[in-house]
Coordinates of C-alpha atoms and ligand atoms in Angstrom, one line a residue:
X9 CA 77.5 104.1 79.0
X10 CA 80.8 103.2 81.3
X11 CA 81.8 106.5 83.6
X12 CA 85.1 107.4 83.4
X13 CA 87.2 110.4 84.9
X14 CA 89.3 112.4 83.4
X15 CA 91.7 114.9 85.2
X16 CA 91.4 118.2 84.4
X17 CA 95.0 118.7 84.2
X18 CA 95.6 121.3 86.5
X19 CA 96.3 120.4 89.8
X20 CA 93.2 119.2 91.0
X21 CA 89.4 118.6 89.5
X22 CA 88.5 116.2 86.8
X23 CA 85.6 115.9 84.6
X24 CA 83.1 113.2 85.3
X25 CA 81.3 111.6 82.2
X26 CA 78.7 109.4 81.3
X27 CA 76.4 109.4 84.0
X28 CA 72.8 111.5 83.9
X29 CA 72.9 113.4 87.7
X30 CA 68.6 112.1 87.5
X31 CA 69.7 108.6 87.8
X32 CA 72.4 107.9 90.5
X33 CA 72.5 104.0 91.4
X34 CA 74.4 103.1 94.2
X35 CA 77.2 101.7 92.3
X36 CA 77.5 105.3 90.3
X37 CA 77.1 107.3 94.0
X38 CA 80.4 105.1 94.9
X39 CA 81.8 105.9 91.4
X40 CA 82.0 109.5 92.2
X41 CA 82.5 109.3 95.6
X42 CA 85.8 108.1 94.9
X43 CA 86.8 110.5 91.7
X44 CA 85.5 113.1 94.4
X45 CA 88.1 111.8 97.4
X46 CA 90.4 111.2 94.5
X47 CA 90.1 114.5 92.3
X48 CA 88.9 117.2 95.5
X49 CA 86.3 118.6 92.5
X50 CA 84.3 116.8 90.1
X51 CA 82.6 118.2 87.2
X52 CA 79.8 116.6 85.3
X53 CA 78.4 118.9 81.9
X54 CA 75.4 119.2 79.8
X55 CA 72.8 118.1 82.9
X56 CA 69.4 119.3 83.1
X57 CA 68.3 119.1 86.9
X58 CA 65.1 120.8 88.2
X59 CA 65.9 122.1 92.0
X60 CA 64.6 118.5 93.4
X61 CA 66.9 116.8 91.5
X62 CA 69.6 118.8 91.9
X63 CA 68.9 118.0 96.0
X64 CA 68.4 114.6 94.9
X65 CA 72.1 114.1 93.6
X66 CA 73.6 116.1 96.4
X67 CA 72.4 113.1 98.6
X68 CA 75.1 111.0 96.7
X69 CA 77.8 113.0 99.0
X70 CA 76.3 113.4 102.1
X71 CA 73.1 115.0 103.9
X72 CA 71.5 117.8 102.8
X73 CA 72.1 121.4 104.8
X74 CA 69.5 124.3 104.8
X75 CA 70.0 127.1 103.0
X76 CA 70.0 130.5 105.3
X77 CA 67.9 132.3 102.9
X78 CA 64.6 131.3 100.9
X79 CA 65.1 133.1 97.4
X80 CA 61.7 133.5 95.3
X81 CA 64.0 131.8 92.3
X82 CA 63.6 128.5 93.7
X83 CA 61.1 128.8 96.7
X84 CA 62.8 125.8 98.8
X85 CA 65.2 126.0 102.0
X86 CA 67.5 123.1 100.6
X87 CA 68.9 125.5 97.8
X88 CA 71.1 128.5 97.9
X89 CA 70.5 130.6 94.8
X90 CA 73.7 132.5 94.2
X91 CA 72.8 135.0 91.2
X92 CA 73.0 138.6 90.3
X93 CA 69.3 138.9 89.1
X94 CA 67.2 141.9 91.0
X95 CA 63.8 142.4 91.9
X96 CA 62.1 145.7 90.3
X97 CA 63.4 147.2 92.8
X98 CA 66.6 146.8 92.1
X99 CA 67.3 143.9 95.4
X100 CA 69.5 140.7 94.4
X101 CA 66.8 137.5 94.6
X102 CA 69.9 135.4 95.1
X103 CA 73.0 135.5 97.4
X104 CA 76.4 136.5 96.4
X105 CA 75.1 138.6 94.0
X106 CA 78.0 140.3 92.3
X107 CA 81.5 140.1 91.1
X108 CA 84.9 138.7 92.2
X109 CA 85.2 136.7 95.5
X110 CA 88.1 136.5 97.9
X111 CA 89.1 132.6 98.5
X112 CA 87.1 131.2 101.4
X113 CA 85.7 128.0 102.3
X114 CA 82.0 127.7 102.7
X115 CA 80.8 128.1 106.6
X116 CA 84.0 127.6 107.7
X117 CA 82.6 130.2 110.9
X118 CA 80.8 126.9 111.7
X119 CA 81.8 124.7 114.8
X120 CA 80.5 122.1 111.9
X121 CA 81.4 123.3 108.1
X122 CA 80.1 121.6 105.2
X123 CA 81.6 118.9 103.7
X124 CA 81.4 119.8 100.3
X125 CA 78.9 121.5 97.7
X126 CA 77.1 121.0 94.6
X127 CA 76.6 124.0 92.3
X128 CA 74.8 124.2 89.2
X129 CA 74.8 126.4 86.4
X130 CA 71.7 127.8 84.8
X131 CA 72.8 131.1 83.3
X132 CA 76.4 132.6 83.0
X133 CA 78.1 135.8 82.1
X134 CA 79.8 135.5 78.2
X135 CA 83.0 136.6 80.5
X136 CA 84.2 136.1 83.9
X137 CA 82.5 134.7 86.9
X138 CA 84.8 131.9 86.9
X139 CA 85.2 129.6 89.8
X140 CA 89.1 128.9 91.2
X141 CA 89.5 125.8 93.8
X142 CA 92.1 125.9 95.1
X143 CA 94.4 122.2 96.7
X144 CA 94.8 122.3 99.7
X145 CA 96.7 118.9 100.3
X146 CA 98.9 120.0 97.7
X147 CA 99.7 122.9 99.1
X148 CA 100.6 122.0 102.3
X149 CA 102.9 119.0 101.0
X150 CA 104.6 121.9 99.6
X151 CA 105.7 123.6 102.8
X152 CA 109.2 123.9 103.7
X153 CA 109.4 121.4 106.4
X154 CA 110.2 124.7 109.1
X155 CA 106.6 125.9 108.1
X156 CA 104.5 123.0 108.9
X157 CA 106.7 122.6 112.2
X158 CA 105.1 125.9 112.9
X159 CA 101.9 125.2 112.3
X160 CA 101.3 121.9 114.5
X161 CA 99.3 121.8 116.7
X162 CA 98.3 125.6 115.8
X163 CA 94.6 126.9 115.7
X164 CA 93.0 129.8 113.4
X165 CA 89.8 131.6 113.9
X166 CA 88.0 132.3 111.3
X167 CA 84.6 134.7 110.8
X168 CA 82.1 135.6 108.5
X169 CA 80.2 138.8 107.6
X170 CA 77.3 137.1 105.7
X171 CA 77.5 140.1 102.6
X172 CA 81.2 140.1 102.5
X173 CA 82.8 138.7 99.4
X174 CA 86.3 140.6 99.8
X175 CA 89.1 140.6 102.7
X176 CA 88.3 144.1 103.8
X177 CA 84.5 143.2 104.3
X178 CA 85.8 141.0 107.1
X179 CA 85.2 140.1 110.5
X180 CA 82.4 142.9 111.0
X181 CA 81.4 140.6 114.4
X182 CA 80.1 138.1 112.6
X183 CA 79.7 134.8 113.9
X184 CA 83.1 132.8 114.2
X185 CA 84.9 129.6 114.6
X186 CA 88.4 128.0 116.0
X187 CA 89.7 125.2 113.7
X188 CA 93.0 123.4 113.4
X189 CA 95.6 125.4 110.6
X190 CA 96.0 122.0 109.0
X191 CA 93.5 119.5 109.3
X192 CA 93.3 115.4 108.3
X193 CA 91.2 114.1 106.1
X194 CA 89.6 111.4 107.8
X195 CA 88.9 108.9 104.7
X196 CA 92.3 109.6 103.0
X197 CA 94.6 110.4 106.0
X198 CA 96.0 113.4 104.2
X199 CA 96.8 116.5 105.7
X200 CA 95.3 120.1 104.0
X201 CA 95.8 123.6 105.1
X202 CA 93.1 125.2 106.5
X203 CA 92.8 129.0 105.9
X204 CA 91.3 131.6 103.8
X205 CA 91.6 135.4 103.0
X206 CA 87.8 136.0 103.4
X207 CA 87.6 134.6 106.3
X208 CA 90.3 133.0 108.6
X209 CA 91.4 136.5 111.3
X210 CA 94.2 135.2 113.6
X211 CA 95.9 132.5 114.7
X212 CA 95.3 131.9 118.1
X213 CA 98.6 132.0 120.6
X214 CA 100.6 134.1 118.3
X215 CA 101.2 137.7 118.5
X216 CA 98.8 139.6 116.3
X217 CA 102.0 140.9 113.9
X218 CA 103.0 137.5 113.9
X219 CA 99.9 135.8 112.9
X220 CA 99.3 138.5 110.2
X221 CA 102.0 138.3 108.6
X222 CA 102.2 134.3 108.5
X223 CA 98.6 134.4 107.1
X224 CA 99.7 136.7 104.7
X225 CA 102.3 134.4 104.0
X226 CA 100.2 131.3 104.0
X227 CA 97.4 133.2 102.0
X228 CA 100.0 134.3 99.3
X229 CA 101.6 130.3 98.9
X230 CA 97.6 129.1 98.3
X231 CA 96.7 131.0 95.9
X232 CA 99.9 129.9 93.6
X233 CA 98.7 129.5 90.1
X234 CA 99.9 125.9 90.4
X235 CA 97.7 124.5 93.4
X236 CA 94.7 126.0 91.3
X237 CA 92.2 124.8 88.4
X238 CA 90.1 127.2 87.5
X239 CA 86.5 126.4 86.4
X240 CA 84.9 128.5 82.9
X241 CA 81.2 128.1 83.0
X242 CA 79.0 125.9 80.7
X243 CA 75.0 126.1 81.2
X244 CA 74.5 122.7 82.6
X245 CA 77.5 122.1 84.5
X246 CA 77.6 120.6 87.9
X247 CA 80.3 120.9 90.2
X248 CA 81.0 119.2 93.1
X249 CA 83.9 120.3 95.9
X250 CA 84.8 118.8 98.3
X251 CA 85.3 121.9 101.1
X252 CA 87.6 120.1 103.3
X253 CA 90.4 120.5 101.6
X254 CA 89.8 123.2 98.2
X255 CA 88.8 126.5 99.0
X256 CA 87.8 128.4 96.1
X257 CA 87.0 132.0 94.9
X258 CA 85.4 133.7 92.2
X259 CA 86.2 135.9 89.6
X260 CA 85.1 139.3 88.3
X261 CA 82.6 139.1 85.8
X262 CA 80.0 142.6 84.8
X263 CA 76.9 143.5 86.3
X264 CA 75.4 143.8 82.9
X265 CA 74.8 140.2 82.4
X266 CA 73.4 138.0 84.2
X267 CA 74.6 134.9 86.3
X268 CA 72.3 132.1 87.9
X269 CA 73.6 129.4 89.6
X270 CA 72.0 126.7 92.5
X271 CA 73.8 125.3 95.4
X272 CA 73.1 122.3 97.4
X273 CA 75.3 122.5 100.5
X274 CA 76.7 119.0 101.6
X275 CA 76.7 118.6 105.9
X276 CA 79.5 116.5 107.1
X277 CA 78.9 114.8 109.8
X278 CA 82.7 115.3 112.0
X279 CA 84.4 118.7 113.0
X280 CA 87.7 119.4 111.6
X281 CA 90.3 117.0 113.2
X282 CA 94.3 118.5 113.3
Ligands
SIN2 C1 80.3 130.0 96.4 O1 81.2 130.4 97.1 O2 79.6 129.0 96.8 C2 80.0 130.6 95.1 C3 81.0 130.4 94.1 C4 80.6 131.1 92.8 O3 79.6 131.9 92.7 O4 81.2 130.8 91.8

């Protein structure tokens, strides 16, 4: 069966069909390696990946990073289990355990984030727990032309308290990094805001009432409904953003039911260029 690609019709994202995520030929790896350049998040449905697999088709994008924490629901370093589900004892066996999430972009505290991410759905809430990405490209073409003359040249730092999933969780002297405010793609030459609520604190040269309340400002323009496509979970859906230039947050979603999903993280291989 042909693959074709099909915009989501929001402003970004676009649904990725007939291709089986077991068996990637090279030709199908370059296949969504451009809808995922193309389309900043790429969704494929109804798969049914065991944790090797689901390693195996992260390769398609790039290497594979480790995962800081070992979870007894998949036993292997090269998955992040992100899931509500507790021990006896009442302790999450995944990360990210519960409830909404501020936008962010994963291990952006990193002198080296990732370059993108492959999540997998195994069990989801009947409501809620919905993941938003965010365009960042789009967003900052949409400046007014004053705004990105103020942000040229202009650095952020940006830290991470590993259990924080909300604004006021952070910078609790977590690790940190300094990126550029707006960085280039390097494969598509396009410029992209690079910032978060969670996790980006300051921006460096600027008096702290200043930066705040550009961040604010910044914060506020990114999270427009219409830079946004926000993703309602089917069991068996992969997803695969590309964490240059979305960021993406989560939505509330009830501690009564549970939520299991499986992340392959995706290295990239340059820092963040202005
Ligand atoms: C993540 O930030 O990687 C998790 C997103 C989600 O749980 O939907």
């Amino acid at each position: 069966m042909p693959i074709t690609v099909t915009p989501t019709g929001a402003a970004l994202g676009a649904f990725v069909t007939g291709f089986d995520a077991r068996q990637i030929t090279a030709e199908d790896a370059r296949a969504l390696n451009d809808a995922f350049l193309k389309h900043h998040v790429i969704v494929l449905r109804d798969q049914h990946l065991t944790d090797a697999e689901q390693v195996e088709f992260g390769k398609c994008f790039g290497e594979i990073e480790k995962a800081r924490y070992i979870s007894p629901l998949s036993g292997r370093d090269d998955i992040m289990v992100i899931s509500n589900i507790r021990s006896d004892d009442g302790k999450p066996l995944g990360q990210l355990p519960d409830g909404e999430m501020s936008f962010h972009f994963d291990r952006i505290h990193q002198a080296k984030p990732c370059r993108g991410a492959a999540l997998y759905c195994i069990e989801t809430p009947s409501e809620g727990g919905d993941t938003c990405f965010s365009n960042m490209v789009m967003a900052y073409e949409a400046l007014p032309e004053a705004t990105k003359a103020k942000l040229a040249g202009k650095v952020a730092v940006n830290s991470f308290s590993y259990t924080a999933t909300s604004r006021d969780m952070k910078d609790q002297g977590g690790p940190r990094a300094t990126h550029p405010i707006v960085r280039t793609i390097p494969e598509t030459g396009k410029k992209s805001l690079y910032l978060c609520r969670l996790m980006t604190d300051r921006i460096e040269g600027m008096p702290e009432a200043e930066s705040n309340a550009l961040l604010d400002e910044l914060c506020d323009h990114i999270e427009n409904p219409r830079f946004i496509y926000q993703h309602k979970w089917r069991v068996g859906d992969i997803l695969v953003w590309d964490n240059r230039c979305t960021c993406h947050a989560r939505t509330d979603f009830s501690g009564a039911e549970r939520r299991l999903m499986k992340r392959v993280t995706i290295g990239d291989n340059a820092m963040p260029m202005a």
